[in-house]
PDB file of C-alpha atoms in Angstrom:
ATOM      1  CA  UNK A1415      92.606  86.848  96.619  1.00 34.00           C
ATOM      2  CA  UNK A1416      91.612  88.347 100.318  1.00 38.00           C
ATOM      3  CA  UNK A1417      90.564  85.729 102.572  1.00 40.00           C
ATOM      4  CA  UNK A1418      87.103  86.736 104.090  1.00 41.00           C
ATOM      5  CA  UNK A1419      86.267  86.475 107.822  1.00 44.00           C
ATOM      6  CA  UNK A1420      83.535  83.638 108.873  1.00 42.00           C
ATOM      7  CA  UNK A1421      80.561  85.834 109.383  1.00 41.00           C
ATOM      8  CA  UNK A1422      79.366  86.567 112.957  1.00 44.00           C
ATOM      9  CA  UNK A1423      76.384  87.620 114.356  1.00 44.00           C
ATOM     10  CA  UNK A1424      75.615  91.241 115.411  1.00 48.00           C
ATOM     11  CA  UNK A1425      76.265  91.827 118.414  1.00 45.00           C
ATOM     12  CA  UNK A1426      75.640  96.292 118.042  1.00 44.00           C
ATOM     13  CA  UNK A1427      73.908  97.247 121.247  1.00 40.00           C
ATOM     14  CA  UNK A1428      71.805 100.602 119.417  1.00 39.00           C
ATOM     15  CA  UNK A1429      73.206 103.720 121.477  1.00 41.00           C
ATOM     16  CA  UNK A1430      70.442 105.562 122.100  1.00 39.00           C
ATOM     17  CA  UNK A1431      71.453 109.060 122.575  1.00 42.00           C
ATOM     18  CA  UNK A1432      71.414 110.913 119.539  1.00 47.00           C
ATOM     19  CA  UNK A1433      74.323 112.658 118.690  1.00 63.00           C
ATOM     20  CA  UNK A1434      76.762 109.846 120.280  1.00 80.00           C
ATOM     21  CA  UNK A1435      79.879 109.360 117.982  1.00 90.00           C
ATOM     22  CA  UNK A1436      80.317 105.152 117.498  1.00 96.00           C
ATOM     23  CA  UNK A1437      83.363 103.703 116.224  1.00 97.00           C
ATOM     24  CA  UNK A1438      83.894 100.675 114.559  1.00 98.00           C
ATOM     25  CA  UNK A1439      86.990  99.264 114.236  1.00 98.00           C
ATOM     26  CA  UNK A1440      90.226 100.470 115.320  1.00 97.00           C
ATOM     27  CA  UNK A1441      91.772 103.700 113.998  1.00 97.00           C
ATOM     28  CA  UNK A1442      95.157 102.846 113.518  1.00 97.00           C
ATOM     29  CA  UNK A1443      94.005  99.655 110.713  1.00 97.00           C
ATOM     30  CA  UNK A1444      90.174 100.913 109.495  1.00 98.00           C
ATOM     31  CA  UNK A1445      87.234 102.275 111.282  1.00 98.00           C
ATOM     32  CA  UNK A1446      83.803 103.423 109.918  1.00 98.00           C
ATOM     33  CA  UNK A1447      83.215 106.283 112.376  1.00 98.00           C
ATOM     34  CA  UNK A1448      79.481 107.970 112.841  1.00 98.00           C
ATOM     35  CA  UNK A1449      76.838 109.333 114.682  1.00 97.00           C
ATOM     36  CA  UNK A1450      73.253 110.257 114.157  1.00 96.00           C
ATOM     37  CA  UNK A1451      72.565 114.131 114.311  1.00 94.00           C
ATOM     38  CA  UNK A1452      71.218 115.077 117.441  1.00 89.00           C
ATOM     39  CA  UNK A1453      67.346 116.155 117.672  1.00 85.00           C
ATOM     40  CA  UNK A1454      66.473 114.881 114.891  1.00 89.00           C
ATOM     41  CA  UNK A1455      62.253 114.644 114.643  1.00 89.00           C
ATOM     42  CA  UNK A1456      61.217 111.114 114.332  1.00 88.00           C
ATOM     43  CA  UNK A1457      60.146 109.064 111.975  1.00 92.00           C
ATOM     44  CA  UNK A1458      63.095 109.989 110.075  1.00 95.00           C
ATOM     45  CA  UNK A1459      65.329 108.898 107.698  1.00 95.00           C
ATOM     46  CA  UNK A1460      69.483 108.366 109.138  1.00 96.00           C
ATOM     47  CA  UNK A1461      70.964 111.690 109.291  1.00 96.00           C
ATOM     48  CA  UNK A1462      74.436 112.078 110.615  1.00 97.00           C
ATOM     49  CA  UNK A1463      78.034 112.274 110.312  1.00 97.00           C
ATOM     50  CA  UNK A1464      80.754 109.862 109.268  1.00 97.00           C
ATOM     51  CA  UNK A1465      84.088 109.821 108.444  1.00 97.00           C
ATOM     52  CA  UNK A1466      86.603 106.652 107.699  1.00 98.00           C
ATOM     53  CA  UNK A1467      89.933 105.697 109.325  1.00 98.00           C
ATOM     54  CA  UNK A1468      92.821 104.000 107.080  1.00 98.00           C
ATOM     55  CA  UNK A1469      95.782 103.553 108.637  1.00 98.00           C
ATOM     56  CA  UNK A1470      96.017 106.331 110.644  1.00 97.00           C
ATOM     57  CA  UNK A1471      94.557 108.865 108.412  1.00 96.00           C
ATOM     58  CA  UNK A1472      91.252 110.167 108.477  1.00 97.00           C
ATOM     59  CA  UNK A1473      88.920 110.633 105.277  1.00 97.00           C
ATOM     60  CA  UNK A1474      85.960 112.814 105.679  1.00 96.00           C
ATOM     61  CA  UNK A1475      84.224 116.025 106.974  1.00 96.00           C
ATOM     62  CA  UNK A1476      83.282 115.024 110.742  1.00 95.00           C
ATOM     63  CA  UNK A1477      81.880 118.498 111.112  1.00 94.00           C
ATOM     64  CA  UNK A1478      79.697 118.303 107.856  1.00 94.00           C
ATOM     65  CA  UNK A1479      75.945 117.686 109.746  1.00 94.00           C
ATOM     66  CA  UNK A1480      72.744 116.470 108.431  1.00 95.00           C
ATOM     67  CA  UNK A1481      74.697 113.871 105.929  1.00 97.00           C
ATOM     68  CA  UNK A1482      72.785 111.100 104.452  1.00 97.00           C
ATOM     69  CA  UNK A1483      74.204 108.035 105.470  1.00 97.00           C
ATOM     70  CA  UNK A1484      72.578 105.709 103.644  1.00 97.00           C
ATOM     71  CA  UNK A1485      74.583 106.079 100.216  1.00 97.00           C
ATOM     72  CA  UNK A1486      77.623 105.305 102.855  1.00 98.00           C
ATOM     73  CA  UNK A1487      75.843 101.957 104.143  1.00 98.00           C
ATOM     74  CA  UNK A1488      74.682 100.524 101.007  1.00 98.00           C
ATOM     75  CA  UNK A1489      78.458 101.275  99.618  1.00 98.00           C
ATOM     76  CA  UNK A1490      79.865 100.200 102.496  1.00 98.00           C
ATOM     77  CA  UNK A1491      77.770  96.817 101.971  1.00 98.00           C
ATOM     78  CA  UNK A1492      78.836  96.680  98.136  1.00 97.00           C
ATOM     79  CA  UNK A1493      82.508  96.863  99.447  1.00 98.00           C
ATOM     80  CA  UNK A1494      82.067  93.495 101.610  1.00 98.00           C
ATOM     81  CA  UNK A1495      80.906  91.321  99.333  1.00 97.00           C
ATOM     82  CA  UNK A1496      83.685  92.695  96.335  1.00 97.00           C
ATOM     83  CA  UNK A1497      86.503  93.171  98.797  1.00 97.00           C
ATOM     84  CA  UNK A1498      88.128  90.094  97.978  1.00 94.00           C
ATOM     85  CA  UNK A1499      88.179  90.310  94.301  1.00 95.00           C
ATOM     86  CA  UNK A1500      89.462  93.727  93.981  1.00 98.00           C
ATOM     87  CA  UNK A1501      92.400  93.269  91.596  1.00 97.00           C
ATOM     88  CA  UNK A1502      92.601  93.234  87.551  1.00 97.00           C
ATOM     89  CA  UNK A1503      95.273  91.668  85.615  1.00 97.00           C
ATOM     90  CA  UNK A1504      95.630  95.396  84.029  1.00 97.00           C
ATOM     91  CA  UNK A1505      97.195  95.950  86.971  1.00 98.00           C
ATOM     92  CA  UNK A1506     100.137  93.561  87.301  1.00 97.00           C
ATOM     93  CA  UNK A1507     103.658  94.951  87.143  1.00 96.00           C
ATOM     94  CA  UNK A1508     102.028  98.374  87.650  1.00 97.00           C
ATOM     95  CA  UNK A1509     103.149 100.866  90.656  1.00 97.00           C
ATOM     96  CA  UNK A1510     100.627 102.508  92.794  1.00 97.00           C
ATOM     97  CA  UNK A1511     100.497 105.671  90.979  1.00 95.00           C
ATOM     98  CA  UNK A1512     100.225 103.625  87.694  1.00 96.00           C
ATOM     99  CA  UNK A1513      97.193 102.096  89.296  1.00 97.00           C
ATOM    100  CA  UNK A1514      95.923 105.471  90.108  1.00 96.00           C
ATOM    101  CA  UNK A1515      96.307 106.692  86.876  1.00 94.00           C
ATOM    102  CA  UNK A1516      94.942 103.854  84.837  1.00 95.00           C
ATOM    103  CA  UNK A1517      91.480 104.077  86.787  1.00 96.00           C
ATOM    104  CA  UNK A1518      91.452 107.457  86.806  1.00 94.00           C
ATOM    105  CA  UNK A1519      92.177 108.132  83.152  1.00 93.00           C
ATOM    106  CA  UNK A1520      89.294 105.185  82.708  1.00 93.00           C
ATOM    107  CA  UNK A1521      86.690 106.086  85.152  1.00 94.00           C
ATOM    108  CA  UNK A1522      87.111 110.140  85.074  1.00 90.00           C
ATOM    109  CA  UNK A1523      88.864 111.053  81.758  1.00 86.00           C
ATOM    110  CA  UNK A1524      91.724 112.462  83.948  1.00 71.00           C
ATOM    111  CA  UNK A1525      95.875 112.165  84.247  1.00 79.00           C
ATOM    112  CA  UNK A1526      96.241 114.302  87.522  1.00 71.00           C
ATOM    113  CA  UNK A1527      95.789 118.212  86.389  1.00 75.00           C
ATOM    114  CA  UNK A1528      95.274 117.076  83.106  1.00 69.00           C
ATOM    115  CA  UNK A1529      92.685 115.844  81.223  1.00 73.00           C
ATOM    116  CA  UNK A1530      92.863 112.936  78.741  1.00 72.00           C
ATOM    117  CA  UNK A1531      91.651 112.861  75.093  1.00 77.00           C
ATOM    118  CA  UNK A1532      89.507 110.381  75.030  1.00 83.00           C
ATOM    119  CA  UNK A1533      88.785 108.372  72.135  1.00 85.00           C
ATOM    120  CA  UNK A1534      86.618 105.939  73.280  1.00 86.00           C
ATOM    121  CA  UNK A1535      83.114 105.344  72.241  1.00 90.00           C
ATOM    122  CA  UNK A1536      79.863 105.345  74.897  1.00 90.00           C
ATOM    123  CA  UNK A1537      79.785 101.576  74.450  1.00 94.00           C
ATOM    124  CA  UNK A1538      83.482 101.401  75.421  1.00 92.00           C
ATOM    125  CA  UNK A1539      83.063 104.252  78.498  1.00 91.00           C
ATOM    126  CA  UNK A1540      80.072 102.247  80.177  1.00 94.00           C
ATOM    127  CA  UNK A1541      82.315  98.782  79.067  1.00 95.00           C
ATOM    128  CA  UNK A1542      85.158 100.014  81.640  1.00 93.00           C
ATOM    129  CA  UNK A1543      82.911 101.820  84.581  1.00 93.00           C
ATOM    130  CA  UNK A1544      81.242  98.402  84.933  1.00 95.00           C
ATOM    131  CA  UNK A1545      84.805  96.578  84.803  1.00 96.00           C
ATOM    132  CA  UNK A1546      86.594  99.076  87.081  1.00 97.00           C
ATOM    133  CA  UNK A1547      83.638 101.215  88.759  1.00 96.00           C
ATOM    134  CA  UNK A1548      84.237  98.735  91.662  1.00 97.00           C
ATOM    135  CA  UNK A1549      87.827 100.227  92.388  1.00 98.00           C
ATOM    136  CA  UNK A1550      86.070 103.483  93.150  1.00 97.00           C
ATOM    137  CA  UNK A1551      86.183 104.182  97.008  1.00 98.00           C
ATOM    138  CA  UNK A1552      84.267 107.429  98.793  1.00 97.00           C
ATOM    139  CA  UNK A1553      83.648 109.216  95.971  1.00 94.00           C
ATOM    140  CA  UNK A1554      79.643 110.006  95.300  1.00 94.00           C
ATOM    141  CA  UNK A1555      79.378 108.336  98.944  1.00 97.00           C
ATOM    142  CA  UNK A1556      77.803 111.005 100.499  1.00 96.00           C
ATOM    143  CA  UNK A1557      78.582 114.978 100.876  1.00 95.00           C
ATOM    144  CA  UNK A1558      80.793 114.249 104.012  1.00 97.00           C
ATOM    145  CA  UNK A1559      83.372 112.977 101.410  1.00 96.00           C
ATOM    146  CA  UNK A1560      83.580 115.483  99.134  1.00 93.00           C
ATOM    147  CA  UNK A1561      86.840 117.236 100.460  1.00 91.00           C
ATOM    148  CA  UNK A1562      88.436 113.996 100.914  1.00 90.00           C
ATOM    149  CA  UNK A1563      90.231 114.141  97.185  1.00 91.00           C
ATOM    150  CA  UNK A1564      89.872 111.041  94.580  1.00 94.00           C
ATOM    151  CA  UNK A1565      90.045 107.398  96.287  1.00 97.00           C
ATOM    152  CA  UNK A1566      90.329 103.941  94.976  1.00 98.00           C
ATOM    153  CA  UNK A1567      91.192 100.789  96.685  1.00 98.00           C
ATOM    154  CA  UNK A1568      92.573  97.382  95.334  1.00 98.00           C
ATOM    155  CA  UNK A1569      93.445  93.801  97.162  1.00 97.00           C
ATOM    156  CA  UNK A1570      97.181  93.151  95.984  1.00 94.00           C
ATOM    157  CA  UNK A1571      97.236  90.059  97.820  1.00 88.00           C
ATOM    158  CA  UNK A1572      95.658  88.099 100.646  1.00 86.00           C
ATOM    159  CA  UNK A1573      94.440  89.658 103.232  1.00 93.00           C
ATOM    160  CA  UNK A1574      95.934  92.626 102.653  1.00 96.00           C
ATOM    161  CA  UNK A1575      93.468  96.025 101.333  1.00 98.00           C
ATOM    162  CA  UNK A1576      95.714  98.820  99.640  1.00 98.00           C
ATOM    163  CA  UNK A1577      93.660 102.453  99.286  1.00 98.00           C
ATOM    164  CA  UNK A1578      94.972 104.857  96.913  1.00 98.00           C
ATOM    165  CA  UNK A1579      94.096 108.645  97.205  1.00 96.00           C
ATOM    166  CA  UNK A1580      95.085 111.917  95.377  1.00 93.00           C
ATOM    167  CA  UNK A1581      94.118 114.458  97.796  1.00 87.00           C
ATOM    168  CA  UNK A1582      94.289 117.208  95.346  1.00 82.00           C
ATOM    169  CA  UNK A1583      94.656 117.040  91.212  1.00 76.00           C
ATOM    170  CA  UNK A1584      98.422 118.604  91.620  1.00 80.00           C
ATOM    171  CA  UNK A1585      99.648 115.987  94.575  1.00 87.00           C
ATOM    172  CA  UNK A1586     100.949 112.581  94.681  1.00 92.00           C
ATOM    173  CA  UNK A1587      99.145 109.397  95.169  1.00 95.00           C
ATOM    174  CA  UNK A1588      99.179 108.262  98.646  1.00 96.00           C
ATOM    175  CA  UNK A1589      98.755 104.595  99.657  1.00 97.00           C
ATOM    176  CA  UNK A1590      97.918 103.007 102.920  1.00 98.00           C
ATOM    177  CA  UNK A1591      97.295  99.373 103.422  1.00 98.00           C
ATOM    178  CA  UNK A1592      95.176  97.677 105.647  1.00 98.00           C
ATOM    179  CA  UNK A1593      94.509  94.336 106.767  1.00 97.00           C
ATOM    180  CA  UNK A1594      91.020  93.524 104.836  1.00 97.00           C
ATOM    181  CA  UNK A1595      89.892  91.155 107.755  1.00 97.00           C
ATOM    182  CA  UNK A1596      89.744  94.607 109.490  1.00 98.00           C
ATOM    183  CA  UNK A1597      88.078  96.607 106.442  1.00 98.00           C
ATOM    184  CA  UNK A1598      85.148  93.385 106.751  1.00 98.00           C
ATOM    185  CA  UNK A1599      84.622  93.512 110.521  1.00 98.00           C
ATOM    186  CA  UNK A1600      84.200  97.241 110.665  1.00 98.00           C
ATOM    187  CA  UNK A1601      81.413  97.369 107.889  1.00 98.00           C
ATOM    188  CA  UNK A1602      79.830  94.496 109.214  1.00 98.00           C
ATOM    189  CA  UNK A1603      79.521  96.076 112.638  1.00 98.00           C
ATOM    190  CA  UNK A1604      78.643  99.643 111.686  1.00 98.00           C
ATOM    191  CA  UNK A1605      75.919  97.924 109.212  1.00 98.00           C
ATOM    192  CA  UNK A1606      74.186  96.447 111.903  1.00 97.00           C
ATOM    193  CA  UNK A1607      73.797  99.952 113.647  1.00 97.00           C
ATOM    194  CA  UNK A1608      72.820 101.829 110.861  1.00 97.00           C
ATOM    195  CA  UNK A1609      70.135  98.912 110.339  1.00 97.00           C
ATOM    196  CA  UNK A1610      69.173  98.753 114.089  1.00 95.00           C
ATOM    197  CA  UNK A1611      69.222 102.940 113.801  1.00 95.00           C
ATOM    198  CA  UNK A1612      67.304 102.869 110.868  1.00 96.00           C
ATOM    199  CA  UNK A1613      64.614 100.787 112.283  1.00 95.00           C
ATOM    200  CA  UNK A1614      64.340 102.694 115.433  1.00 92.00           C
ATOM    201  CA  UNK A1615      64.188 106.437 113.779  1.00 93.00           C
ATOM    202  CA  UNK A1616      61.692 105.162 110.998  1.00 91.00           C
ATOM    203  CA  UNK A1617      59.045 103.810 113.475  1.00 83.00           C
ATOM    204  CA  UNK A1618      59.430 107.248 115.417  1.00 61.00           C
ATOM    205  CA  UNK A1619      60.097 104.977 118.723  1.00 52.00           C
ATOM    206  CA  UNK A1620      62.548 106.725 121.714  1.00 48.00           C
ATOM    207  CA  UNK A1621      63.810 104.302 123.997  1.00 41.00           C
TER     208      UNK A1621
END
């Protein structure tokens, strides 16, 4: 299992020029990259844009404005407390595209291009999405993934964060590993903005 960091105490200073891209973590490991969309009309909810950094390779729409990110955040949050235990004994002896496959036949009825026959029951289908749902990674996390292909990441080992990604139905599976001591300080940093963000555009207060 992943060995988690001790957890440290925000230290975010809130930027407060809208518009102002933040980065949290380095881009050559993992980084949670954002910014709030400039003149937005306060109170308001956390509009922006975000993309994420896995070694070296960047995973959503920068130029998509007006995103959501809350669905981001509170994923983001579900990620650092699961992080650790991401592995399943279905997956031993398994290669990454294996991987790929299994959750993908199991969480989206698909092989690739082509799509499974699928014999299970309901009670089966809702059976695996609560076993394996947690592999998931970007997908339904907001519109400013939705070009970034089909993601999942695992923890082969500790410390060590492997995401998986089929950028289109018809390519191969492409997998980048990360340190997750790195995946855990960048969400714990950009939570604190988002929270500190939040807070501010909610109350309608400009510094």
């Amino acid at each position: 299992l992943c060995s988690k960091p001790t957890a440290k105490p925000c230290k975010i200073a809130v930027d407060i020029t809208l518009g102002h891209p933040m980065l949290f973590g380095s881009t050559d490991s993992f980084a949670i990259e954002a910014m709030i969309e400039p003149k937005l009309l306060q109170p308001s909810a956390v509009w922006g844009r975000m993309r994420v950094w896995f070694e070296g390779r960047p995973f959503g729409d920068y130029s998509e404005e007006h995103c959501a990110l809350y669905p981001a955040y509170a994923s983001f949050k579900e990620l650092d407390e699961k992080l650790d235990t991401l592995w399943h004994p279905s997956f031993d002896g398994l290669t990454d595209a294996e991987i790929y496959d299994l959750l993908d036949g199991l969480l989206f009825g698909w092989n690739g291009t082509v799509e499974l026959d699928d014999n299970r029951s309901l009670a089966q289908c809702q059976a695996d999405a609560k076993i394996f749902g947690r592999f998931s990674f970007l997908t339904n996390w907001g519109e400013q993934f939705d070009q970034s292909g089909k993601s999942f990441i695992i923890c082969p080992s500790n410390g060590v964060a492997k995401l998986l990604n089929r950028s289109a139905p018809e390519g191969a599976v492409e997998a980048l590993v990360v340190s997750s001591t790195d995946i855990h300080y960048s969400i714990g940093e950009f939570g604190c903005w988002y929270e500190q963000e939040n807070t501010r555009l909610s109350s309608g207060h400009v510094a």
